[in-house]
Structures are given as structure tokens and as C-alpha cells.
Tab-separated table of C-alpha atoms and ligand atoms in Angstrom:
chain	number	residue	atom	x	y	z
A	266	MET	CA	130.645	100.038	107.603
A	267	ALA	CA	127.120	98.646	107.735
A	268	ALA	CA	124.422	100.989	108.999
A	269	ASP	CA	123.082	100.303	112.478
A	270	PHE	CA	119.295	99.896	112.580
A	271	PRO	CA	116.908	97.531	114.343
A	272	GLY	CA	116.221	95.286	111.360
A	273	ASN	CA	119.881	94.956	110.400
A	274	THR	CA	120.344	91.611	112.120
A	275	GLU	CA	121.694	88.288	110.958
A	276	ALA	CA	118.166	87.017	110.565
A	277	ALA	CA	116.416	89.912	108.850
A	278	PRO	CA	115.682	89.212	105.198
A	279	VAL	CA	115.701	91.992	102.620
A	280	GLY	CA	112.304	92.713	101.084
A	281	VAL	CA	112.263	93.360	97.333
A	282	PHE	CA	109.234	94.181	95.218
A	283	ASP	CA	108.031	94.961	91.719
A	284	SER	CA	104.787	94.821	89.777
A	285	GLY	CA	105.859	91.473	88.309
A	286	VAL	CA	108.999	89.669	87.137
A	287	GLY	CA	110.993	92.834	86.320
A	288	GLY	CA	112.361	93.122	89.842
A	289	LEU	CA	113.956	89.704	89.449
A	290	THR	CA	116.724	91.470	87.495
A	291	VAL	CA	117.497	93.393	90.704
A	292	LEU	CA	116.952	90.393	92.982
A	293	GLU	CA	119.497	88.326	91.056
A	294	ALA	CA	122.086	91.111	91.298
A	295	LEU	CA	121.343	91.424	95.031
A	296	ARG	CA	121.867	87.704	95.529
A	297	ARG	CA	125.224	87.917	93.794
A	298	ALA	CA	126.264	90.943	95.874
A	299	LEU	CA	124.974	89.527	99.179
A	300	PRO	CA	125.203	85.737	98.874
A	301	GLY	CA	124.476	85.023	102.552
A	302	ARG	CA	121.412	87.229	102.856
A	303	ASP	CA	117.856	85.960	102.884
A	304	PHE	CA	115.366	87.693	100.590
A	305	ILE	CA	111.600	88.015	100.344
A	306	TYR	CA	110.401	88.973	96.859
A	307	PHE	CA	106.920	90.253	96.097
A	308	GLY	CA	105.683	90.300	92.483
A	309	ASP	CA	102.326	92.031	92.172
A	310	THR	CA	101.421	89.916	89.158
A	311	ALA	CA	97.661	90.373	89.602
A	312	ARG	CA	98.012	94.149	89.151
A	313	VAL	CA	100.854	94.477	86.607
A	314	PRO	CA	101.426	96.884	84.840
A	315	TYR	CA	101.912	99.753	87.264
A	316	GLY	CA	103.160	102.180	84.645
A	317	SER	CA	99.756	103.026	83.190
A	318	LYS	CA	97.974	103.387	86.537
A	319	PRO	CA	97.310	106.664	88.356
A	320	PRO	CA	100.164	107.750	90.660
A	321	GLU	CA	98.042	107.561	93.828
A	322	LEU	CA	97.179	103.939	93.076
A	323	VAL	CA	100.838	102.977	92.582
A	324	ARG	CA	101.693	104.755	95.842
A	325	ARG	CA	98.999	102.747	97.625
A	326	PHE	CA	100.246	99.454	96.153
A	327	ALA	CA	103.845	100.262	97.152
A	328	TRP	CA	102.765	101.134	100.690
A	329	GLU	CA	100.667	97.950	101.101
A	330	ILE	CA	103.379	95.674	99.736
A	331	SER	CA	106.097	97.254	101.877
A	332	GLY	CA	103.896	96.762	104.956
A	333	PHE	CA	103.404	93.129	103.955
A	334	LEU	CA	107.166	92.614	103.590
A	335	LEU	CA	107.842	94.239	106.971
A	336	ARG	CA	105.227	92.025	108.626
A	337	ARG	CA	107.126	89.060	107.219
A	338	GLY	CA	110.293	90.240	108.928
A	339	ALA	CA	112.043	92.325	106.252
A	340	GLY	CA	114.674	94.613	107.770
A	341	ALA	CA	115.112	96.711	104.620
A	342	ILE	CA	113.153	97.321	101.431
A	343	VAL	CA	114.469	97.468	97.870
A	344	VAL	CA	111.953	99.102	95.534
A	345	ALA	CA	112.920	97.059	92.444
A	346	CYS	CA	110.484	99.025	90.293
A	347	ASN	CA	111.211	102.373	88.668
A	348	THR	CA	107.540	103.344	88.614
A	349	ALA	CA	107.160	102.835	92.375
A	350	SER	CA	110.615	104.380	92.971
A	351	SER	CA	109.646	107.506	91.072
A	352	LEU	CA	106.239	107.876	92.760
A	353	ALA	CA	106.328	106.336	96.224
A	354	LEU	CA	109.806	106.812	97.671
A	355	GLY	CA	108.833	109.787	99.842
A	356	ASP	CA	106.086	107.717	101.509
A	357	LEU	CA	108.233	104.613	101.929
A	358	ARG	CA	111.086	106.522	103.570
A	359	ARG	CA	108.724	106.964	106.562
A	360	LEU	CA	108.679	103.200	107.203
A	361	GLY	CA	111.556	103.296	109.685
A	362	VAL	CA	113.777	100.804	107.828
A	363	PRO	CA	116.319	101.464	105.078
A	364	VAL	CA	114.577	101.862	101.716
A	365	PHE	CA	116.535	101.674	98.463
A	366	ASP	CA	115.374	102.870	95.043
A	367	VAL	CA	116.604	101.961	91.552
A	368	ILE	CA	116.758	105.457	90.032
A	369	GLY	CA	119.708	107.077	91.816
A	370	PRO	CA	122.082	104.173	91.064
A	371	ALA	CA	121.196	104.177	87.338
A	372	VAL	CA	121.708	107.949	87.074
A	373	LEU	CA	125.193	107.599	88.584
A	374	GLU	CA	126.062	104.948	85.997
A	375	ALA	CA	125.464	107.581	83.305
A	376	ALA	CA	128.079	109.932	84.786
A	377	ASP	CA	130.534	109.551	81.884
A	378	TYR	CA	128.033	110.371	79.143
A	379	HIS	CA	126.735	113.731	77.999
A	380	HIS	CA	123.707	112.942	75.851
A	381	VAL	CA	121.653	110.438	77.810
A	382	GLY	CA	118.338	108.828	76.965
A	383	VAL	CA	115.897	107.183	79.331
A	384	ILE	CA	113.086	104.812	78.499
A	385	GLY	CA	110.510	103.743	81.057
A	386	THR	CA	106.843	103.385	81.796
A	387	ARG	CA	104.455	106.265	81.171
A	388	ALA	CA	104.290	106.992	84.909
A	389	THR	CA	108.088	107.004	85.326
A	390	VAL	CA	108.653	109.286	82.347
A	391	ALA	CA	105.787	111.595	83.366
A	392	SER	CA	107.178	111.870	86.905
A	393	ARG	CA	110.421	113.340	85.437
A	394	ALA	CA	112.338	111.603	88.247
A	395	TYR	CA	115.144	110.638	85.842
A	396	GLN	CA	115.058	113.803	83.753
A	397	GLN	CA	115.388	116.068	86.801
A	398	ARG	CA	118.383	114.199	88.196
A	399	LEU	CA	120.115	113.907	84.836
A	400	GLU	CA	119.520	117.568	84.008
A	401	ALA	CA	120.795	118.564	87.453
A	402	ALA	CA	123.985	116.649	86.569
A	403	GLY	CA	124.330	118.735	83.396
A	404	LYS	CA	123.213	116.075	80.919
A	405	ARG	CA	121.364	116.579	77.679
A	406	VAL	CA	118.330	114.319	78.170
A	407	TRP	CA	115.987	112.499	75.832
A	408	ALA	CA	113.107	110.519	77.368
A	409	LEU	CA	110.475	108.227	75.924
A	410	ALA	CA	107.690	106.146	77.453
A	411	THR	CA	107.939	102.594	76.111
A	412	PRO	CA	105.083	100.828	77.929
A	413	LEU	CA	104.677	97.909	75.508
A	414	PHE	CA	107.961	96.399	76.673
A	415	VAL	CA	106.389	95.394	80.014
A	416	PRO	CA	103.653	93.072	78.655
A	417	ILE	CA	106.152	91.712	76.114
A	418	VAL	CA	108.313	90.481	78.996
A	419	GLU	CA	105.389	89.389	81.190
A	420	GLU	CA	104.028	87.372	78.239
A	421	GLY	CA	107.399	85.706	77.697
A	422	LEU	CA	107.865	87.300	74.250
A	423	TRP	CA	111.297	88.935	74.651
A	424	ASN	CA	112.757	86.702	71.908
A	425	ASP	CA	109.745	86.951	69.626
A	426	ALA	CA	109.457	88.966	66.406
A	427	VAL	CA	106.881	91.183	68.122
A	428	ALA	CA	109.572	92.379	70.537
A	429	GLU	CA	111.812	93.408	67.640
A	430	LEU	CA	108.961	95.195	65.880
A	431	VAL	CA	108.126	97.199	68.988
A	432	ALA	CA	111.779	97.919	69.798
A	433	ARG	CA	112.403	99.191	66.233
A	434	HIS	CA	109.330	101.408	66.513
A	435	TYR	CA	110.492	102.969	69.771
A	436	LEU	CA	114.180	103.301	68.845
A	437	GLU	CA	113.301	105.070	65.606
A	438	ALA	CA	112.500	108.105	67.753
A	439	ALA	CA	115.899	108.086	69.512
A	440	PRO	CA	118.330	110.831	68.437
A	441	HIS	CA	121.273	109.496	66.444
A	442	ASP	CA	123.882	111.159	68.628
A	443	LEU	CA	122.564	109.617	71.841
A	444	GLU	CA	125.500	108.126	73.791
A	445	ALA	CA	123.816	106.137	76.551
A	446	LEU	CA	120.327	104.790	77.179
A	447	ILE	CA	119.049	104.128	80.693
A	448	LEU	CA	116.650	101.206	80.823
A	449	GLY	CA	114.376	102.936	83.336
A	450	CYS	CA	112.170	99.933	84.013
A	451	THR	CA	113.348	96.751	85.668
A	452	HIS	CA	111.593	94.635	83.042
A	453	TYR	CA	113.761	96.050	80.249
A	454	PRO	CA	117.102	94.333	80.946
A	455	TYR	CA	115.543	91.175	79.519
A	456	LEU	CA	115.424	93.038	76.194
A	457	LYS	CA	119.066	94.083	76.375
A	458	PRO	CA	120.371	91.630	73.746
A	459	LEU	CA	117.734	92.859	71.297
A	460	LEU	CA	118.333	96.560	72.017
A	461	ALA	CA	122.112	96.060	71.780
A	462	ARG	CA	121.686	94.402	68.389
A	463	LEU	CA	119.478	97.221	67.089
A	464	ARG	CA	121.654	100.069	68.425
A	465	PRO	CA	125.158	98.620	69.014
A	466	GLN	CA	126.794	102.031	69.474
A	467	LEU	CA	124.564	102.889	72.428
A	468	LYS	CA	125.758	102.217	75.987
A	469	LEU	CA	122.844	100.464	77.729
A	470	ILE	CA	122.531	101.165	81.453
A	471	ASP	CA	120.307	99.370	83.915
A	472	SER	CA	119.779	99.628	87.656
A	473	ALA	CA	120.369	96.053	88.785
A	474	ALA	CA	124.116	95.895	89.500
A	475	PRO	CA	124.563	99.472	90.820
A	476	THR	CA	121.490	99.124	93.063
A	477	ALA	CA	122.796	95.837	94.436
A	478	ALA	CA	126.217	97.406	95.070
A	479	ARG	CA	124.587	100.267	96.969
A	480	VAL	CA	122.468	97.908	99.085
A	481	ALA	CA	125.464	95.674	99.804
A	482	ALA	CA	127.559	98.663	100.889
A	483	ALA	CA	124.802	99.875	103.221
A	484	LEU	CA	123.728	96.578	104.761
A	485	GLY	CA	126.981	94.674	104.754
A	486	PRO	CA	127.347	90.926	104.343
A	487	LYS	CA	125.415	88.889	106.908
A	488	ALA	CA	125.463	85.162	107.306
A	489	GLY	CA	121.979	83.946	106.492
A	490	SER	CA	121.037	80.884	104.518
A	491	GLY	CA	120.744	82.715	101.204
A	492	SER	CA	117.082	81.731	100.890
A	493	VAL	CA	114.498	83.468	98.732
A	494	VAL	CA	110.766	83.257	99.333
A	495	HIS	CA	108.626	84.612	96.500
A	496	TYR	CA	105.122	85.972	97.031
A	497	VAL	CA	102.801	86.784	94.144
A	498	SER	CA	99.325	88.256	93.934
A	499	GLY	CA	98.583	86.357	90.699
A	500	ASP	CA	99.053	82.745	89.602
A	501	PRO	CA	102.078	81.161	91.338
A	502	ASP	CA	102.556	78.411	88.736
A	503	ALA	CA	102.589	80.863	85.830
A	504	TYR	CA	105.051	83.005	87.797
A	505	ARG	CA	107.394	80.093	88.497
A	506	ALA	CA	107.343	79.028	84.843
A	507	LEU	CA	108.065	82.553	83.591
A	508	ALA	CA	110.829	83.080	86.156
A	509	GLN	CA	112.420	79.832	85.072
A	510	ARG	CA	112.410	80.966	81.447
A	511	LEU	CA	114.131	84.145	82.626
A	512	GLY	CA	116.811	82.021	84.277
A	513	VAL	CA	115.576	82.496	87.844
A	514	ARG	CA	114.980	79.397	89.907
A	515	VAL	CA	111.969	79.718	92.194
A	516	ASP	CA	111.915	77.127	94.976
A	517	GLN	CA	109.330	78.714	97.238
A	518	VAL	CA	106.429	80.702	95.838
A	519	ARG	CA	103.287	81.594	97.770
A	520	LYS	CA	100.086	83.195	96.581
A	521	VAL	CA	98.886	86.272	98.476
A	522	GLU	CA	95.273	87.414	98.193
A	523	LEU	CA	95.013	91.157	97.629
A	524	GLY	CA	92.825	91.365	100.728
A	525	GLU	CA	95.794	90.190	102.829
A	526	LEU	CA	97.882	93.215	101.905
B	821	DGL	N1	109.207	96.974	86.395
B	821	DGL	C1	108.527	98.159	86.745
B	821	DGL	C2	109.311	99.405	86.563
B	821	DGL	O1	110.511	99.341	86.719
B	821	DGL	C3	107.051	98.233	86.485
B	821	DGL	C4	106.552	98.159	85.103
B	821	DGL	C5	105.038	98.202	85.077
B	821	DGL	O2	104.434	97.477	85.867
B	821	DGL	O3	104.471	98.979	84.308
B	821	DGL	O4	108.786	100.464	86.336
């Protein structure tokens, strides 16, 4: 049964945001789970990466962007960024609309595994948001900050030799008896084929599908037009081109000046 709240109307789009193109992994899963819904996506491409910035700055960005999405009519917010999910969720839950994070759903996906690894940005790993939840569920946890993966994706280099070099470097540190690895950054699913090739025995878990399932269960299917409007703080043409290379068609993209947030 869909939750009853003011923004849960036929017309209300779902607001989704990330520091850049990473959240598109979640957006695409949301579109599959809720084909009739309208979405507004914000990629903060002028200020990516978030993961190396101080927590209070990320919290401020998340607050500003959520306010922007609400002013554009969003009836719910999906924080399609692990860094913002791990730092800003407490603030965002005061917004008065349903707010969904990407961490809880990924942790649940790891339920069947005992020795679980998590890779993410420096800020996500330092927040211990994943480690605390996994440890509370009785898991043995290994965690590593893997910040170079974000610029590799933002620069369109996920199929390049540099991606393999960096992935080998990071995975060298992973214990050999690790059973599952949570990709604790929404940029990382684009590296899944590479990571799967380097460590085929490892179950790779990401937030996109379980987050979308959770949002769909809470909001319920609504008949909209299935439209997506993208907003970016950086260059819209570069964003469209990168999204296209990632297999995401961007029909409407608008530039937002940081002063408008
Ligand atoms: N994709 C984001 C995340 O899931 C942000 C990465 C970054 O900007 O550092 O954490």
C-alpha cells in the first residue's frame, strides 16, 4: 500500500540527486521499477567529487539540492549518492517528504554473506555508515576507500587501462576469503564488468535495484508521463555526452547556477 503524504500525487515527480553521473545507475533502476513516474535528476557536476570534501560541506550541498528539487515539485527525494546518504540523511528527513537512501538497501542485499567488504568514497568509509550496519547484522567487515574510481567514471575511462590498473591496486588489499563486496558509491556499478573479471568469485552488490524496489514499494505506481528532466551545475553538453556513453538517454538537461540553489 502506497504511503499517504501530500506530495504523493499523480503529478509529483520523484527527485533524485548525486554529485554527478553516478546516481544515473539508481535513476535507471527507478525508471524500470516505476515506469509511469516522472523524475527530476540533479547532478552536481560542478562540485563532484563529494567524497573528499568535509562532511559539513556535503551536508550543505545535499540540503540545497533537495530544496531545489522540492521547489521544482518533487514529492519525494532519493539520495542516489552514498556519501550524501551517509552524512546528510538526518537533516534531509526533516524535509517533510519521503526521503530514501542507498545504504540500507545495499546492506540488506548482503544478508546471505558472512564476510562482507565495502568500497566507497573516503567520506562514506570514514562515516562508518556501512560498517556499523553490517557489524550490527553480525557480519565480518572489510572496508576500503577507493576514491579514484569516481574521476575514472566522470572522465569516461571505465573501459580504459587506467581503470584496470587502479582496480588491481585497490583489490590487492581485499582479503582472499571475502564473499561479497558492496559497491558503496553509485559511480562504481559502471566498473562492475571490470571488477567481476578481476575477482570472479566475489559477489558484487550495488544499491540501484534494491533502492528502486524500496521506493516503488513505498510510493506505488502512479500514472505520469515517465519523463525525466536533468539539471546539472556544470556543463550540460558534457553531461549529456557522458550519460549517453553510459547508456542513458538525456532528452532534457538544464544548467543550474550554484547561486540558484
Ligand atoms: N556517487 C557518489 C557516492 O555514491 C559520490 C561520489 C563522489 O562524488 O565522490 O558516494
